[in-house]
Short mmCIF file of C-alpha atoms in Angstrom, two decimals:
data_model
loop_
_atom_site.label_atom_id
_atom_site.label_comp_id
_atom_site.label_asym_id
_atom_site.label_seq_id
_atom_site.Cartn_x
_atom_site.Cartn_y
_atom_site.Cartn_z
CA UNK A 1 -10.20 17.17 -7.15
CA UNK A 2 -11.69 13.64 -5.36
CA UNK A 3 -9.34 11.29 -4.57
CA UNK A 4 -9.31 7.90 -5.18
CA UNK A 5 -12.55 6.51 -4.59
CA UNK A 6 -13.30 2.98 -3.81
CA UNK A 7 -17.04 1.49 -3.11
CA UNK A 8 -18.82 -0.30 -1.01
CA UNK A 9 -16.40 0.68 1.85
CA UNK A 10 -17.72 -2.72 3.67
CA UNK A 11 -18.97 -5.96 1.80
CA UNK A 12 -20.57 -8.42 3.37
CA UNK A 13 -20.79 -12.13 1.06
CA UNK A 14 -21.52 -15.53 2.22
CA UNK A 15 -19.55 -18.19 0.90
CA UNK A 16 -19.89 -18.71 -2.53
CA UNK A 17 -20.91 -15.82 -3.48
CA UNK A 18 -19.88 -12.92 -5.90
CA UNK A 19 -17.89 -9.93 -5.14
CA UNK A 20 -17.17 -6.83 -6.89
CA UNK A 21 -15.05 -4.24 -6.04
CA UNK A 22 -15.00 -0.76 -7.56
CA UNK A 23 -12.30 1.72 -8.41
CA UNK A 24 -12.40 5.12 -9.70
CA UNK A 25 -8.52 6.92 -10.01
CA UNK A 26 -7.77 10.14 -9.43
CA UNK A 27 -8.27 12.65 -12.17
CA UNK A 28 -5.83 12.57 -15.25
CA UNK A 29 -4.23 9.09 -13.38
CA UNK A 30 -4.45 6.03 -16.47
CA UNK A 31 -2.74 3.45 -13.98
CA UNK A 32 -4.75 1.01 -11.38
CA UNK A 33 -3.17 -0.83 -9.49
CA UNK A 34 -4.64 -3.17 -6.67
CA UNK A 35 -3.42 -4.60 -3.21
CA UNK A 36 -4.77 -6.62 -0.45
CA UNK A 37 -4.34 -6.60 3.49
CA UNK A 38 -5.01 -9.26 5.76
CA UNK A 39 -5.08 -8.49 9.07
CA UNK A 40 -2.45 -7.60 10.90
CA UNK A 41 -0.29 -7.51 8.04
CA UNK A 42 1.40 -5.43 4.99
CA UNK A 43 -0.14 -4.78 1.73
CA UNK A 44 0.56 -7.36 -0.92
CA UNK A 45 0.31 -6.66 -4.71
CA UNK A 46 -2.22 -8.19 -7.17
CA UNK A 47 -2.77 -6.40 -10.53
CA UNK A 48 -1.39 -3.45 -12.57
CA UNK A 49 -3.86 -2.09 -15.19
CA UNK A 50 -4.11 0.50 -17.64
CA UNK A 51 -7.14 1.46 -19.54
CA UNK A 52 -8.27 -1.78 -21.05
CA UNK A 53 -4.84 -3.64 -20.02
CA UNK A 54 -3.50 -5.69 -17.80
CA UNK A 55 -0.29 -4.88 -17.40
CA UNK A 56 1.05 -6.95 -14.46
CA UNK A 57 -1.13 -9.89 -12.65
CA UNK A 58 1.94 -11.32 -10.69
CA UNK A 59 0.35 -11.01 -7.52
CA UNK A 60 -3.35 -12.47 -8.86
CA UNK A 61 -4.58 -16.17 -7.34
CA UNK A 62 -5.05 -18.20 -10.92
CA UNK A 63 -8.35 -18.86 -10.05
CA UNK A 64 -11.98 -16.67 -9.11
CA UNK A 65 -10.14 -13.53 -9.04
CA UNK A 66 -10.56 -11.18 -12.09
CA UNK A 67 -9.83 -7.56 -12.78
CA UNK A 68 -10.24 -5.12 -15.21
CA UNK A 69 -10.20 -0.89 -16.32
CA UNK A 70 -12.63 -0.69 -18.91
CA UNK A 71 -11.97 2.44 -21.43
CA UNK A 72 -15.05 4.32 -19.39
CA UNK A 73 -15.91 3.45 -16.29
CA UNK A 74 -14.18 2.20 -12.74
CA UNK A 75 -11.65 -0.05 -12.45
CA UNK A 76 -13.25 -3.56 -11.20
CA UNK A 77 -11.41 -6.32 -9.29
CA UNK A 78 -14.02 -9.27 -9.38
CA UNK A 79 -14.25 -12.58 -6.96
CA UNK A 80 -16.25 -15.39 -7.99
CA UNK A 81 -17.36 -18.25 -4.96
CA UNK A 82 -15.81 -16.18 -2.02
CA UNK A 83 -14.20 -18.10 0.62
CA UNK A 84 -13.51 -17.06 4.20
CA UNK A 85 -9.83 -16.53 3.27
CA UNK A 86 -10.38 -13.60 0.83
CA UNK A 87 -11.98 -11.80 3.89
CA UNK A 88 -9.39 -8.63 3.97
CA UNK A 89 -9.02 -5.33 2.62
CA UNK A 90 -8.91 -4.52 -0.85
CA UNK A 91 -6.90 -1.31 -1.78
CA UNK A 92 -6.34 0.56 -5.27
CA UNK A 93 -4.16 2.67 -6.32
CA UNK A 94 -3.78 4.86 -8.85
CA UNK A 95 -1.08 6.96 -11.03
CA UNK A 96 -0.20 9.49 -13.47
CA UNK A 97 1.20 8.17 -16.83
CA UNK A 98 5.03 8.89 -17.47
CA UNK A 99 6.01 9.02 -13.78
CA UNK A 100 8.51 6.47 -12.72
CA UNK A 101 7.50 3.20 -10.91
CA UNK A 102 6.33 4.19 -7.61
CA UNK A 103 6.02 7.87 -8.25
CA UNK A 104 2.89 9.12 -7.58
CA UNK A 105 1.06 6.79 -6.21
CA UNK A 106 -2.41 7.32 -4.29
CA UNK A 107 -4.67 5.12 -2.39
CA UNK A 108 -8.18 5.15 -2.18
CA UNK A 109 -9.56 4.23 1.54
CA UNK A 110 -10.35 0.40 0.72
CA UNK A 111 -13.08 -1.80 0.86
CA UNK A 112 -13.76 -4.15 3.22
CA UNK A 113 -14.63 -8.11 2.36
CA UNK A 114 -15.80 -10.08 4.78
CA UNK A 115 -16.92 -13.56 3.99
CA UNK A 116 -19.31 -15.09 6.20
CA UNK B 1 11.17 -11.81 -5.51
CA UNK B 2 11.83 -8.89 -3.80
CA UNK B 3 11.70 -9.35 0.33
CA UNK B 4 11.42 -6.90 2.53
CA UNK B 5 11.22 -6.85 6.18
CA UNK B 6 10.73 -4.24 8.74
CA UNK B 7 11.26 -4.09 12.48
CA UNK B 8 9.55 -3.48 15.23
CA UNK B 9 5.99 -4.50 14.77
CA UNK B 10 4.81 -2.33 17.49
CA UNK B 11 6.35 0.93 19.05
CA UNK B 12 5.66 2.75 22.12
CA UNK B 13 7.35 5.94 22.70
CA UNK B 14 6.29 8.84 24.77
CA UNK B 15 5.10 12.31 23.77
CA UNK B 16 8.06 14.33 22.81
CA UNK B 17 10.26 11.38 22.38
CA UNK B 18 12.39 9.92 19.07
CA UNK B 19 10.78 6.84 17.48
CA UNK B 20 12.95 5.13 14.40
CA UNK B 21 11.76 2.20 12.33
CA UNK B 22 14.23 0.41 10.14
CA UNK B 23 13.32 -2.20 6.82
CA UNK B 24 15.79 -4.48 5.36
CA UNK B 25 15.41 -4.95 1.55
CA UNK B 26 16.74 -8.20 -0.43
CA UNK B 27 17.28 -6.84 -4.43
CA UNK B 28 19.76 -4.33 -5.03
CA UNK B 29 18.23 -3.48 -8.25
CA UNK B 30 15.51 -1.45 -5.73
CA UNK B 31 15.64 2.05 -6.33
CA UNK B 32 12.59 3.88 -4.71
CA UNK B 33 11.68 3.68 -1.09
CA UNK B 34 8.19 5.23 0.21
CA UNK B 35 7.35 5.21 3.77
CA UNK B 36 3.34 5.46 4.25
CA UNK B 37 1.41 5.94 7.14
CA UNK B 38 -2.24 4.57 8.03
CA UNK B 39 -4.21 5.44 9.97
CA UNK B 40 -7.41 3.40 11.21
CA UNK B 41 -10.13 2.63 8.34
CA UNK B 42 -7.82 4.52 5.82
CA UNK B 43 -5.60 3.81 2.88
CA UNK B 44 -1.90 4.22 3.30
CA UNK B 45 -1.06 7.92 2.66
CA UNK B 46 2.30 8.61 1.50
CA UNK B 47 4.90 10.58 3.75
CA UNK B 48 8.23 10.86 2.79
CA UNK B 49 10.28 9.38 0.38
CA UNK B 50 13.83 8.90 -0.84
CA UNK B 51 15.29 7.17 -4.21
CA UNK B 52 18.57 5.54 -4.12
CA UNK B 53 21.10 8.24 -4.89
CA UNK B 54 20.41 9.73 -1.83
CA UNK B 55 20.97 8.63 1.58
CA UNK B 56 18.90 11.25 3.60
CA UNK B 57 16.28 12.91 3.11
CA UNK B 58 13.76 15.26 5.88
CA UNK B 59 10.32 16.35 5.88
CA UNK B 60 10.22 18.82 9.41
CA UNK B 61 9.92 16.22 12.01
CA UNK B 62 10.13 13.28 9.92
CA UNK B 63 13.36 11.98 8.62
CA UNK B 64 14.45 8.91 6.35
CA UNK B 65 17.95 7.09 5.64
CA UNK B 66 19.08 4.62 3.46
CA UNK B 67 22.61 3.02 3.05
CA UNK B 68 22.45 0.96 -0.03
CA UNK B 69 25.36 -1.13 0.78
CA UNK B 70 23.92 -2.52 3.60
CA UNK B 71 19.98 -2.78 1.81
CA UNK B 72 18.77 -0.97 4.85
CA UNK B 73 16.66 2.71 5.02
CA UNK B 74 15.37 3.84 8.15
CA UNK B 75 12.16 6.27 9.30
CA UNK B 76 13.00 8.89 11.96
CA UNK B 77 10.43 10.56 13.90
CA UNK B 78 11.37 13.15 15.95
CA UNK B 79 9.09 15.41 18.99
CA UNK B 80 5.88 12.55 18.71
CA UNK B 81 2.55 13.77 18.99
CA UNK B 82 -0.41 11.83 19.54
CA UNK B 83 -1.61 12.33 16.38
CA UNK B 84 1.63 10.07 15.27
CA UNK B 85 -0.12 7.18 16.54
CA UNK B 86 -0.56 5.08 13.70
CA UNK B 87 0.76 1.83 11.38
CA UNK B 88 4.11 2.89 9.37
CA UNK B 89 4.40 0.68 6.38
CA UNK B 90 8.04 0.62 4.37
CA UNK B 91 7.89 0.23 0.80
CA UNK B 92 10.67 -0.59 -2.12
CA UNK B 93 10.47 -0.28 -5.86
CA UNK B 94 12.67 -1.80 -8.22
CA UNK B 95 13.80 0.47 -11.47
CA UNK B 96 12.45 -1.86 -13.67
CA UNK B 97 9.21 -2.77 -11.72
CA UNK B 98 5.83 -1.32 -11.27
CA UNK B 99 4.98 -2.68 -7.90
CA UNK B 100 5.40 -1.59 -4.03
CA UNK B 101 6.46 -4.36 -1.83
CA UNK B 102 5.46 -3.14 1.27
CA UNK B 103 6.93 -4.43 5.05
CA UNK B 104 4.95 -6.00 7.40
CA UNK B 105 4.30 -2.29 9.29
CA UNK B 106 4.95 -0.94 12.28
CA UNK B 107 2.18 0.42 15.27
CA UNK B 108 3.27 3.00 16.78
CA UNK B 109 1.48 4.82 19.68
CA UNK B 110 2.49 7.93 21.27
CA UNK B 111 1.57 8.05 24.86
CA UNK B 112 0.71 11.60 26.24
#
């Protein structure tokens, strides 16, 4: 039974550009969930999404980032005109339905943005 | 929101010895509290855990606490190993929420 899976591990983008981030949960998990690390520091929420919902997008910048869990298919988180400052690591989650908030969590290895 | 910070940011300890790292939490309605560890190019990876109606919890040579009154919960590691060496990151949940808010993580290396 694979894990989370998360591709590319690294991405490379110049400024400006487009990145896409991929997301494929764990076998029998409906809930996505995705977090980003700077370095040096914690991992800070950004969306909650079940199979064609977004649930909670909180921790989402209002503008260029995007995300979505498509009824087949990985999860996507999406950045449009990448600046230096989203250069970090991108983590998703994923969970079991009817577990408690928390429960059950696991995380795929990440992928890393860098923005040159 | 929900703030939660966690102390030290770095840890040396040697082989054998105790290492504890504590995390202060700011909304009582919090209820969950994961401690993860990870380790270099690796998503956090989930090693012991304790919900609020208990205040201790222990894993063989890992331990956690948590005194609710206080919004405190503490990681215990006892005999380190080398293969210990790695970022701790404290987590809470509230009952209502959906979302980890994680600490600011701890590096810990365990000199042989």
């Amino acid at each position: 039974n694979a894990g989370v899976m998360q591709n590319p591990r690294h991405l490379v983008r110049r400024r400006g550009q487009e990145a896409r981030l991929r997301c494929s949960p764990m076998k029998g998990h409906s809930h996505v969930y995705w977090y980003r690390q700077l370095p040096e520091e914690g991992l800070k929420f950004m969306v909650y999404l079940q199979k064609e919902n977004i649930i909670d997008e909180s921790g989402m910048p209002k503008e260029r980032f995007s995300a979505e869990f498509p009824k087949e298919g990985p999860s996507i988180l999406r950045i449009q005109q990448v600046v230096r400052g989203d250069s970090a690591a991108y983590f998703c989650a994923s969970s079991p339905a009817g577990m408690g908030p928390g429960y059950g969590y696991t995380f795929g290895s990440g992928t890393r943005l860098t923005v040159v | 929101g929900e703030n939660v910070e966690q102390h030290p940011s770095t840890l040396s300890v040697q082989e054998g010895d105790s290492a504890v790292i504590k995390c202060t939490y700011s909304d009582s309605a919090s209820n969950y509290f994961p401690w993860y560890k990870q380790e270099l190019g690796k998503g956090p990876q989930l090693i012991i855990d304790i919900r609020s109606n208990v205040g201790e919890k222990k894993d063989q040579r890992i331990a956690v606490t948590l005194n609710k009154t206080a919004k405190h919960f503490s990681l215990h590691i006892t005999e380190t190993q080398p293969e210990d060496s790695a970022v701790y990151f404290c987590a809470v949940v509230k009952a209502a929420g959906n979302k980890l808010t994680f600490g600011g993580g701890t590096r810990v290396l365990v000199k042989p």
